[in-house]
Amino acid sequence: MTTNKKKIFVKQTMSPRARALLTEREDIELVEFPNLISAPDFQAMLREHAPVHGVALGGTKFGEVELEASKDMLVVTRIGVGFDAVDVPALSRRKVPLMVAGTANSPSVAEQAMFMMLTLAKRAVEMHSIVRDNKWASRLGLLPYDLYGKTVLIVGFGRIGTRTAKRCQAMEMNVLIFDPYKSAADIKAAGCEPVANLDAALPRADFVSIHCPKTPETVGMFNAARLRLMKPTAYLINTARGGIVDEPALHDALVSGKLAGAGLDVFEQEPPPAGHALFALPNVIFAPHVAGVTREAVDRMSEQTARNILSVLDGDPLRQNVINQDVL
């Protein structure tokens, strides 16, 4: 083995094409590890293999301790787009770019958000049970709803929010956008209505779909006070990150009839604890944080992750996928 090889840690679920992009390079050595490996074991692996020059992470935490253990980290990548488990300031201090998979999984998450809206509005779970349990006569007491003509409020107008908006427009919905980091002109150009005040917009919405990152600013964004502003006939969809919605407050709103239902792909604690209070409610649907993990999205994210790594090693980082632009 030549001494100038760059050592890259990758989680096990990279697609064959993505793996090939890396293994066909003679200057790269791959070390694969389970994504659910414990933090102390991961740190020990980094120390054992140091210097490590790049990592491709799933949900693994990464920060100052891992950087120190790596000795010569050049690039940290996420096989995804969320990065709340990564200490971005620590990377920036060492001029290490944090890169994400760009638009690779955004169509998949947007589809999941739309699926949850339709599942709730069309009362798919109840309708299935009516047929299966021979309760046909009760069907007219549980009439579903149309998305047509309804108002959806999309929180966050980035890669995923913009795609969700397009899908809602195809259903002939009125689309409101709350994103303080996007210009009103850009939102209007997409055929949507910008709203500057989230609290003022919530009472207008029949559906609220969350597509913002998890930051100190957004943690607890949907607390009891905000949920009270929503219509009692409205539905809340969260395919972004757990913790943006206050789960006890959501439970209270649902059981008290102040909110019609919710769709959750993400949770404050993952996996959520057995017997979670929300599990007992008939007007909530769940998914295990897989909105962006379709078969196609995994392949797209893996390949983009490999290309992100190669771009840094080759001295030309894909700027649009770098989170901490200050390191460029």
mmCIF file of C-alpha atoms in Angstrom:
data_model
loop_
_atom_site.group_PDB
_atom_site.id
_atom_site.type_symbol
_atom_site.label_atom_id
_atom_site.label_comp_id
_atom_site.label_asym_id
_atom_site.label_seq_id
_atom_site.Cartn_x
_atom_site.Cartn_y
_atom_site.Cartn_z
ATOM 1 C CA MET A 1 0.000 0.000 0.000
ATOM 2 C CA THR A 2 1.408 3.374 -0.950
ATOM 3 C CA THR A 3 1.705 5.995 1.743
ATOM 4 C CA ASN A 4 -0.048 8.710 -0.261
ATOM 5 C CA LYS A 5 -3.431 6.953 -0.324
ATOM 6 C CA LYS A 6 -6.332 8.881 1.132
ATOM 7 C CA LYS A 7 -8.262 6.847 3.690
ATOM 8 C CA ILE A 8 -12.037 7.236 3.469
ATOM 9 C CA PHE A 9 -14.502 5.889 6.036
ATOM 10 C CA VAL A 10 -17.919 5.006 4.599
ATOM 11 C CA LYS A 11 -21.054 3.476 6.067
ATOM 12 C CA GLN A 12 -22.097 0.120 4.677
ATOM 13 C CA THR A 13 -25.149 1.090 2.671
ATOM 14 C CA MET A 14 -23.492 2.936 -0.213
ATOM 15 C CA SER A 15 -24.737 1.777 -3.609
ATOM 16 C CA PRO A 16 -22.509 -0.380 -5.837
ATOM 17 C CA ARG A 17 -22.067 2.506 -8.286
ATOM 18 C CA ALA A 18 -20.984 4.881 -5.529
ATOM 19 C CA ARG A 19 -18.558 2.325 -4.148
ATOM 20 C CA ALA A 20 -17.136 1.813 -7.618
ATOM 21 C CA LEU A 21 -16.509 5.550 -8.032
ATOM 22 C CA LEU A 22 -14.241 5.370 -5.002
ATOM 23 C CA THR A 23 -12.644 1.941 -5.386
ATOM 24 C CA GLU A 24 -11.618 2.524 -9.002
ATOM 25 C CA ARG A 25 -9.319 5.275 -7.727
ATOM 26 C CA GLU A 26 -5.838 4.001 -6.889
ATOM 27 C CA ASP A 27 -5.262 6.873 -4.489
ATOM 28 C CA ILE A 28 -8.175 5.945 -2.174
ATOM 29 C CA GLU A 29 -8.471 3.281 0.522
ATOM 30 C CA LEU A 30 -11.990 2.522 1.786
ATOM 31 C CA VAL A 31 -12.815 1.505 5.353
ATOM 32 C CA GLU A 32 -16.483 0.540 5.794
ATOM 33 C CA PHE A 33 -18.286 0.587 9.136
ATOM 34 C CA PRO A 34 -21.840 0.099 10.470
ATOM 35 C CA ASN A 35 -23.789 3.338 10.680
ATOM 36 C CA LEU A 36 -25.113 2.434 14.144
ATOM 37 C CA ILE A 37 -21.670 1.931 15.637
ATOM 38 C CA SER A 38 -21.356 3.533 19.078
ATOM 39 C CA ALA A 39 -19.621 6.877 19.430
ATOM 40 C CA PRO A 40 -16.702 5.516 21.533
ATOM 41 C CA ASP A 41 -16.144 2.654 19.056
ATOM 42 C CA PHE A 42 -16.224 5.071 16.122
ATOM 43 C CA GLN A 43 -13.693 7.334 17.801
ATOM 44 C CA ALA A 44 -11.477 4.329 18.523
ATOM 45 C CA MET A 45 -11.695 3.259 14.860
ATOM 46 C CA LEU A 46 -10.651 6.723 13.734
ATOM 47 C CA ARG A 47 -7.651 6.691 16.071
ATOM 48 C CA GLU A 48 -6.697 3.181 14.973
ATOM 49 C CA HIS A 49 -6.825 4.048 11.274
ATOM 50 C CA ALA A 50 -5.479 7.604 11.513
ATOM 51 C CA PRO A 51 -4.809 9.545 9.476
ATOM 52 C CA VAL A 52 -8.356 9.389 8.079
ATOM 53 C CA HIS A 53 -8.996 11.912 5.318
ATOM 54 C CA GLY A 54 -12.740 11.651 4.664
ATOM 55 C CA VAL A 55 -15.920 10.228 6.146
ATOM 56 C CA ALA A 56 -19.338 9.483 4.650
ATOM 57 C CA LEU A 57 -21.823 9.489 7.514
ATOM 58 C CA GLY A 58 -25.356 8.269 8.010
ATOM 59 C CA GLY A 59 -26.698 9.410 11.384
ATOM 60 C CA THR A 60 -23.321 9.104 13.124
ATOM 61 C CA LYS A 61 -22.328 12.084 15.276
ATOM 62 C CA PHE A 62 -19.194 13.920 14.282
ATOM 63 C CA GLY A 63 -17.411 16.812 15.969
ATOM 64 C CA GLU A 64 -14.266 17.972 17.739
ATOM 65 C CA VAL A 65 -13.380 14.591 19.280
ATOM 66 C CA GLU A 66 -13.709 12.796 15.953
ATOM 67 C CA LEU A 67 -11.709 15.464 14.133
ATOM 68 C CA GLU A 68 -8.900 15.118 16.661
ATOM 69 C CA ALA A 69 -8.959 11.331 16.341
ATOM 70 C CA SER A 70 -8.834 11.534 12.538
ATOM 71 C CA LYS A 71 -5.621 13.579 12.521
ATOM 72 C CA ASP A 72 -5.904 14.808 8.914
ATOM 73 C CA MET A 73 -9.589 15.136 7.988
ATOM 74 C CA LEU A 74 -10.162 16.791 4.618
ATOM 75 C CA VAL A 75 -13.917 16.304 4.052
ATOM 76 C CA VAL A 76 -16.976 15.221 6.032
ATOM 77 C CA THR A 77 -19.994 14.151 3.997
ATOM 78 C CA ARG A 78 -23.551 13.155 4.853
ATOM 79 C CA ILE A 79 -25.328 10.440 2.891
ATOM 80 C CA GLY A 80 -28.383 12.667 3.125
ATOM 81 C CA VAL A 81 -29.140 16.338 3.609
ATOM 82 C CA GLY A 82 -29.676 16.766 7.362
ATOM 83 C CA PHE A 83 -26.611 17.626 9.420
ATOM 84 C CA ASP A 84 -27.849 18.247 12.976
ATOM 85 C CA ALA A 85 -25.552 15.450 14.258
ATOM 86 C CA VAL A 86 -22.465 17.263 12.927
ATOM 87 C CA ASP A 87 -20.657 20.030 14.818
ATOM 88 C CA VAL A 88 -20.367 22.448 11.904
ATOM 89 C CA PRO A 89 -18.417 25.178 13.777
ATOM 90 C CA ALA A 90 -15.817 22.582 14.786
ATOM 91 C CA LEU A 91 -15.343 21.640 11.136
ATOM 92 C CA SER A 92 -15.149 25.277 10.081
ATOM 93 C CA ARG A 93 -12.447 25.998 12.654
ATOM 94 C CA ARG A 94 -10.292 23.373 10.964
ATOM 95 C CA LYS A 95 -11.284 24.428 7.424
ATOM 96 C CA VAL A 96 -12.970 21.059 6.798
ATOM 97 C CA PRO A 97 -15.974 21.245 4.454
ATOM 98 C CA LEU A 98 -19.231 19.565 5.441
ATOM 99 C CA MET A 99 -20.999 18.333 2.335
ATOM 100 C CA VAL A 100 -24.521 16.973 1.834
ATOM 101 C CA ALA A 101 -26.205 15.052 -0.958
ATOM 102 C CA GLY A 102 -27.792 18.102 -2.546
ATOM 103 C CA THR A 103 -31.086 17.382 -4.267
ATOM 104 C CA ALA A 104 -30.593 13.599 -4.290
ATOM 105 C CA ASN A 105 -33.383 12.752 -1.850
ATOM 106 C CA SER A 106 -35.585 15.838 -2.142
ATOM 107 C CA PRO A 107 -38.112 14.319 -4.589
ATOM 108 C CA SER A 108 -38.528 11.340 -2.252
ATOM 109 C CA VAL A 109 -39.200 13.472 0.833
ATOM 110 C CA ALA A 110 -41.614 15.683 -1.104
ATOM 111 C CA GLU A 111 -43.493 12.572 -2.243
ATOM 112 C CA GLN A 112 -43.686 11.312 1.345
ATOM 113 C CA ALA A 113 -45.104 14.636 2.531
ATOM 114 C CA MET A 114 -47.731 14.498 -0.207
ATOM 115 C CA PHE A 115 -48.469 10.837 0.594
ATOM 116 C CA MET A 116 -49.082 11.727 4.240
ATOM 117 C CA MET A 117 -51.379 14.614 3.290
ATOM 118 C CA LEU A 118 -53.405 12.337 1.026
ATOM 119 C CA THR A 119 -53.459 9.464 3.506
ATOM 120 C CA LEU A 120 -54.862 11.734 6.202
ATOM 121 C CA ALA A 121 -57.287 13.659 3.994
ATOM 122 C CA LYS A 122 -58.618 10.532 2.309
ATOM 123 C CA ARG A 123 -58.781 8.710 5.680
ATOM 124 C CA ALA A 124 -56.970 5.805 4.088
ATOM 125 C CA VAL A 125 -56.422 3.889 7.339
ATOM 126 C CA GLU A 126 -60.107 4.103 8.325
ATOM 127 C CA MET A 127 -61.334 3.247 4.832
ATOM 128 C CA HIS A 128 -59.099 0.178 4.729
ATOM 129 C CA SER A 129 -60.468 -0.952 8.090
ATOM 130 C CA ILE A 130 -64.104 -0.410 7.034
ATOM 131 C CA VAL A 131 -63.706 -2.857 4.167
ATOM 132 C CA ARG A 132 -61.524 -5.343 6.010
ATOM 133 C CA ASP A 133 -63.659 -5.403 9.172
ATOM 134 C CA ASN A 134 -67.004 -5.588 7.335
ATOM 135 C CA LYS A 135 -68.209 -2.184 8.533
ATOM 136 C CA TRP A 136 -69.394 -1.043 5.110
ATOM 137 C CA ALA A 137 -72.527 0.600 6.492
ATOM 138 C CA SER A 138 -70.413 3.061 8.509
ATOM 139 C CA ARG A 139 -68.536 4.420 5.487
ATOM 140 C CA LEU A 140 -70.652 7.567 5.061
ATOM 141 C CA GLY A 141 -69.957 8.589 8.645
ATOM 142 C CA LEU A 142 -66.248 8.954 7.874
ATOM 143 C CA LEU A 143 -66.210 11.015 4.709
ATOM 144 C CA PRO A 144 -62.755 11.884 3.363
ATOM 145 C CA TYR A 145 -61.589 15.328 2.265
ATOM 146 C CA ASP A 146 -60.212 16.793 -0.961
ATOM 147 C CA LEU A 147 -56.851 18.486 -1.264
ATOM 148 C CA TYR A 148 -58.346 20.439 -4.158
ATOM 149 C CA GLY A 149 -58.936 24.049 -3.148
ATOM 150 C CA LYS A 150 -57.330 23.632 0.255
ATOM 151 C CA THR A 151 -54.542 25.843 1.597
ATOM 152 C CA VAL A 152 -51.188 24.354 2.495
ATOM 153 C CA LEU A 153 -48.513 26.221 4.446
ATOM 154 C CA ILE A 154 -45.007 24.990 3.652
ATOM 155 C CA VAL A 155 -42.387 25.882 6.252
ATOM 156 C CA GLY A 156 -39.016 26.030 4.525
ATOM 157 C CA PHE A 157 -38.578 26.644 0.791
ATOM 158 C CA GLY A 158 -35.312 24.856 0.079
ATOM 159 C CA ARG A 159 -34.625 21.746 -1.987
ATOM 160 C CA ILE A 160 -37.513 19.788 -0.482
ATOM 161 C CA GLY A 161 -39.976 22.578 0.222
ATOM 162 C CA THR A 162 -39.868 23.779 -3.377
ATOM 163 C CA ARG A 163 -40.640 20.296 -4.664
ATOM 164 C CA THR A 164 -43.441 19.825 -2.150
ATOM 165 C CA ALA A 165 -44.932 23.109 -3.341
ATOM 166 C CA LYS A 166 -44.937 21.893 -6.963
ATOM 167 C CA ARG A 167 -46.758 18.724 -5.968
ATOM 168 C CA CYS A 168 -49.319 20.688 -3.982
ATOM 169 C CA GLN A 169 -49.869 23.007 -6.939
ATOM 170 C CA ALA A 170 -50.522 19.945 -9.108
ATOM 171 C CA MET A 171 -53.318 19.059 -6.656
ATOM 172 C CA GLU A 172 -54.725 22.580 -7.224
ATOM 173 C CA MET A 173 -54.010 23.698 -3.670
ATOM 174 C CA ASN A 174 -53.294 27.259 -2.537
ATOM 175 C CA VAL A 175 -49.649 27.270 -1.453
ATOM 176 C CA LEU A 176 -48.341 29.592 1.267
ATOM 177 C CA ILE A 177 -44.602 29.692 2.004
ATOM 178 C CA PHE A 178 -42.913 30.716 5.248
ATOM 179 C CA ASP A 179 -39.146 30.991 4.889
ATOM 180 C CA PRO A 180 -37.419 34.090 6.277
ATOM 181 C CA TYR A 181 -34.293 33.251 4.259
ATOM 182 C CA LYS A 182 -36.001 33.289 0.844
ATOM 183 C CA SER A 183 -37.017 36.440 -0.995
ATOM 184 C CA ALA A 184 -40.696 37.150 -1.562
ATOM 185 C CA ALA A 185 -39.893 37.616 -5.252
ATOM 186 C CA ASP A 186 -38.485 34.090 -5.567
ATOM 187 C CA ILE A 187 -41.501 32.607 -3.798
ATOM 188 C CA LYS A 188 -43.929 34.535 -5.996
ATOM 189 C CA ALA A 189 -41.992 33.486 -9.089
ATOM 190 C CA ALA A 190 -42.702 29.875 -8.111
ATOM 191 C CA GLY A 191 -46.427 30.608 -8.083
ATOM 192 C CA CYS A 192 -46.718 30.596 -4.302
ATOM 193 C CA GLU A 193 -47.700 33.215 -1.729
ATOM 194 C CA PRO A 194 -44.970 34.362 0.669
ATOM 195 C CA VAL A 195 -45.953 34.898 4.295
ATOM 196 C CA ALA A 196 -43.683 36.874 6.581
ATOM 197 C CA ASN A 197 -45.396 35.994 9.858
ATOM 198 C CA LEU A 198 -45.785 32.302 10.709
ATOM 199 C CA ASP A 199 -48.296 32.932 13.495
ATOM 200 C CA ALA A 200 -50.507 34.990 11.200
ATOM 201 C CA ALA A 201 -50.406 32.326 8.484
ATOM 202 C CA LEU A 202 -51.199 29.284 10.634
ATOM 203 C CA PRO A 203 -54.939 30.018 11.036
ATOM 204 C CA ARG A 204 -55.272 30.062 7.228
ATOM 205 C CA ALA A 205 -53.798 26.625 6.616
ATOM 206 C CA ASP A 206 -55.628 23.343 6.114
ATOM 207 C CA PHE A 207 -52.285 21.546 5.987
ATOM 208 C CA VAL A 208 -48.897 22.525 7.387
ATOM 209 C CA SER A 209 -45.846 20.701 5.998
ATOM 210 C CA ILE A 210 -42.473 21.216 7.677
ATOM 211 C CA HIS A 211 -39.344 21.298 5.507
ATOM 212 C CA CYS A 212 -36.868 23.443 7.452
ATOM 213 C CA PRO A 213 -33.592 22.260 9.011
ATOM 214 C CA LYS A 214 -33.312 21.558 12.723
ATOM 215 C CA THR A 215 -31.438 24.477 14.276
ATOM 216 C CA PRO A 216 -31.568 26.274 17.640
ATOM 217 C CA GLU A 217 -34.005 28.637 15.924
ATOM 218 C CA THR A 218 -36.416 25.876 14.844
ATOM 219 C CA VAL A 219 -36.300 23.472 17.805
ATOM 220 C CA GLY A 220 -39.735 23.617 19.433
ATOM 221 C CA MET A 221 -41.025 25.852 16.625
ATOM 222 C CA PHE A 222 -44.378 24.051 16.754
ATOM 223 C CA ASN A 223 -45.127 24.348 20.440
ATOM 224 C CA ALA A 224 -48.476 24.455 22.230
ATOM 225 C CA ALA A 225 -49.020 28.128 21.439
ATOM 226 C CA ARG A 226 -48.416 27.646 17.713
ATOM 227 C CA LEU A 227 -50.539 24.506 17.516
ATOM 228 C CA ARG A 228 -53.415 26.418 19.095
ATOM 229 C CA LEU A 229 -53.310 28.851 16.159
ATOM 230 C CA MET A 230 -54.098 26.098 13.667
ATOM 231 C CA LYS A 231 -57.615 25.191 12.566
ATOM 232 C CA PRO A 232 -59.214 22.264 14.399
ATOM 233 C CA THR A 233 -59.710 20.751 10.920
ATOM 234 C CA ALA A 234 -56.038 21.134 9.959
ATOM 235 C CA TYR A 235 -53.316 18.513 9.588
ATOM 236 C CA LEU A 236 -49.624 18.797 10.503
ATOM 237 C CA ILE A 237 -46.945 16.924 8.520
ATOM 238 C CA ASN A 238 -43.332 16.639 9.677
ATOM 239 C CA THR A 239 -40.832 14.955 7.374
ATOM 240 C CA ALA A 240 -37.981 17.280 8.434
ATOM 241 C CA ARG A 241 -36.488 16.536 11.858
ATOM 242 C CA GLY A 242 -37.766 15.466 15.262
ATOM 243 C CA GLY A 243 -37.757 18.221 17.855
ATOM 244 C CA ILE A 244 -39.176 20.879 15.558
ATOM 245 C CA VAL A 245 -42.605 19.758 16.795
ATOM 246 C CA ASP A 246 -43.223 19.585 20.552
ATOM 247 C CA GLU A 247 -44.599 16.033 20.801
ATOM 248 C CA PRO A 248 -46.447 16.365 24.142
ATOM 249 C CA ALA A 249 -48.087 19.563 22.863
ATOM 250 C CA LEU A 250 -49.025 17.790 19.628
ATOM 251 C CA HIS A 251 -50.585 14.949 21.613
ATOM 252 C CA ASP A 252 -52.624 17.402 23.666
ATOM 253 C CA ALA A 253 -53.843 19.211 20.538
ATOM 254 C CA LEU A 254 -54.886 15.956 18.895
ATOM 255 C CA VAL A 255 -56.728 14.443 21.863
ATOM 256 C CA SER A 256 -58.517 17.721 22.626
ATOM 257 C CA GLY A 257 -59.789 18.090 19.064
ATOM 258 C CA LYS A 258 -57.786 21.265 18.421
ATOM 259 C CA LEU A 259 -56.056 19.551 15.493
ATOM 260 C CA ALA A 260 -57.511 17.000 13.057
ATOM 261 C CA GLY A 261 -54.458 14.802 12.580
ATOM 262 C CA ALA A 262 -50.736 14.515 11.966
ATOM 263 C CA GLY A 263 -48.211 12.626 9.865
ATOM 264 C CA LEU A 264 -44.770 12.052 11.401
ATOM 265 C CA ASP A 265 -41.695 10.582 9.761
ATOM 266 C CA VAL A 266 -39.375 11.943 12.462
ATOM 267 C CA PHE A 267 -39.321 12.007 16.254
ATOM 268 C CA GLU A 268 -37.590 13.767 19.143
ATOM 269 C CA GLN A 269 -36.062 10.408 20.122
ATOM 270 C CA GLU A 270 -35.325 7.869 17.406
ATOM 271 C CA PRO A 271 -36.467 5.211 17.605
ATOM 272 C CA PRO A 272 -39.301 6.582 19.740
ATOM 273 C CA PRO A 273 -39.845 4.763 23.050
ATOM 274 C CA ALA A 274 -42.281 1.850 23.187
ATOM 275 C CA GLY A 275 -45.707 2.977 24.317
ATOM 276 C CA HIS A 276 -45.217 6.552 23.073
ATOM 277 C CA ALA A 277 -48.436 8.465 23.798
ATOM 278 C CA LEU A 278 -48.933 9.380 20.136
ATOM 279 C CA PHE A 279 -49.034 5.703 19.120
ATOM 280 C CA ALA A 280 -52.462 5.247 20.693
ATOM 281 C CA LEU A 281 -54.123 7.969 18.623
ATOM 282 C CA PRO A 282 -56.170 6.996 15.567
ATOM 283 C CA ASN A 283 -55.585 10.300 13.762
ATOM 284 C CA VAL A 284 -51.790 10.046 13.485
ATOM 285 C CA ILE A 285 -49.787 8.144 10.870
ATOM 286 C CA PHE A 286 -46.121 7.287 11.255
ATOM 287 C CA ALA A 287 -43.041 6.329 9.269
ATOM 288 C CA PRO A 288 -39.598 5.392 10.690
ATOM 289 C CA HIS A 289 -37.558 8.337 9.324
ATOM 290 C CA VAL A 290 -37.463 6.902 5.807
ATOM 291 C CA ALA A 291 -39.003 9.725 3.759
ATOM 292 C CA GLY A 292 -35.720 10.322 1.970
ATOM 293 C CA VAL A 293 -34.623 6.684 1.900
ATOM 294 C CA THR A 294 -36.329 5.170 -1.114
ATOM 295 C CA ARG A 295 -34.448 2.674 -3.273
ATOM 296 C CA GLU A 296 -33.804 5.365 -5.857
ATOM 297 C CA ALA A 297 -32.851 8.035 -3.330
ATOM 298 C CA VAL A 298 -30.296 5.765 -1.650
ATOM 299 C CA ASP A 299 -28.579 5.263 -4.985
ATOM 300 C CA ARG A 300 -28.690 8.987 -5.793
ATOM 301 C CA MET A 301 -27.438 10.019 -2.337
ATOM 302 C CA SER A 302 -24.652 7.442 -2.332
ATOM 303 C CA GLU A 303 -23.391 8.479 -5.739
ATOM 304 C CA GLN A 304 -23.558 12.169 -4.864
ATOM 305 C CA THR A 305 -21.670 11.477 -1.632
ATOM 306 C CA ALA A 306 -18.891 9.735 -3.547
ATOM 307 C CA ARG A 307 -18.710 12.637 -6.011
ATOM 308 C CA ASN A 308 -18.599 15.100 -3.089
ATOM 309 C CA ILE A 309 -15.612 13.282 -1.605
ATOM 310 C CA LEU A 310 -13.787 13.126 -4.939
ATOM 311 C CA SER A 311 -14.400 16.811 -5.602
ATOM 312 C CA VAL A 312 -12.564 17.777 -2.409
ATOM 313 C CA LEU A 313 -9.710 15.315 -2.917
ATOM 314 C CA ASP A 314 -9.299 16.693 -6.440
ATOM 315 C CA GLY A 315 -9.174 20.269 -5.181
ATOM 316 C CA ASP A 316 -12.463 21.448 -6.680
ATOM 317 C CA PRO A 317 -15.267 21.071 -4.087
ATOM 318 C CA LEU A 318 -18.833 21.034 -5.392
ATOM 319 C CA ARG A 319 -19.672 24.383 -3.836
ATOM 320 C CA GLN A 320 -23.449 23.982 -4.013
ATOM 321 C CA ASN A 321 -23.236 20.968 -1.658
ATOM 322 C CA VAL A 322 -20.978 22.589 0.970
ATOM 323 C CA ILE A 323 -22.828 23.651 4.126
ATOM 324 C CA ASN A 324 -20.042 25.706 5.736
ATOM 325 C CA GLN A 325 -19.243 27.928 2.775
ATOM 326 C CA ASP A 326 -16.783 29.911 4.924
ATOM 327 C CA VAL A 327 -14.179 27.140 4.493
ATOM 328 C CA LEU A 328 -14.074 27.740 0.733
#
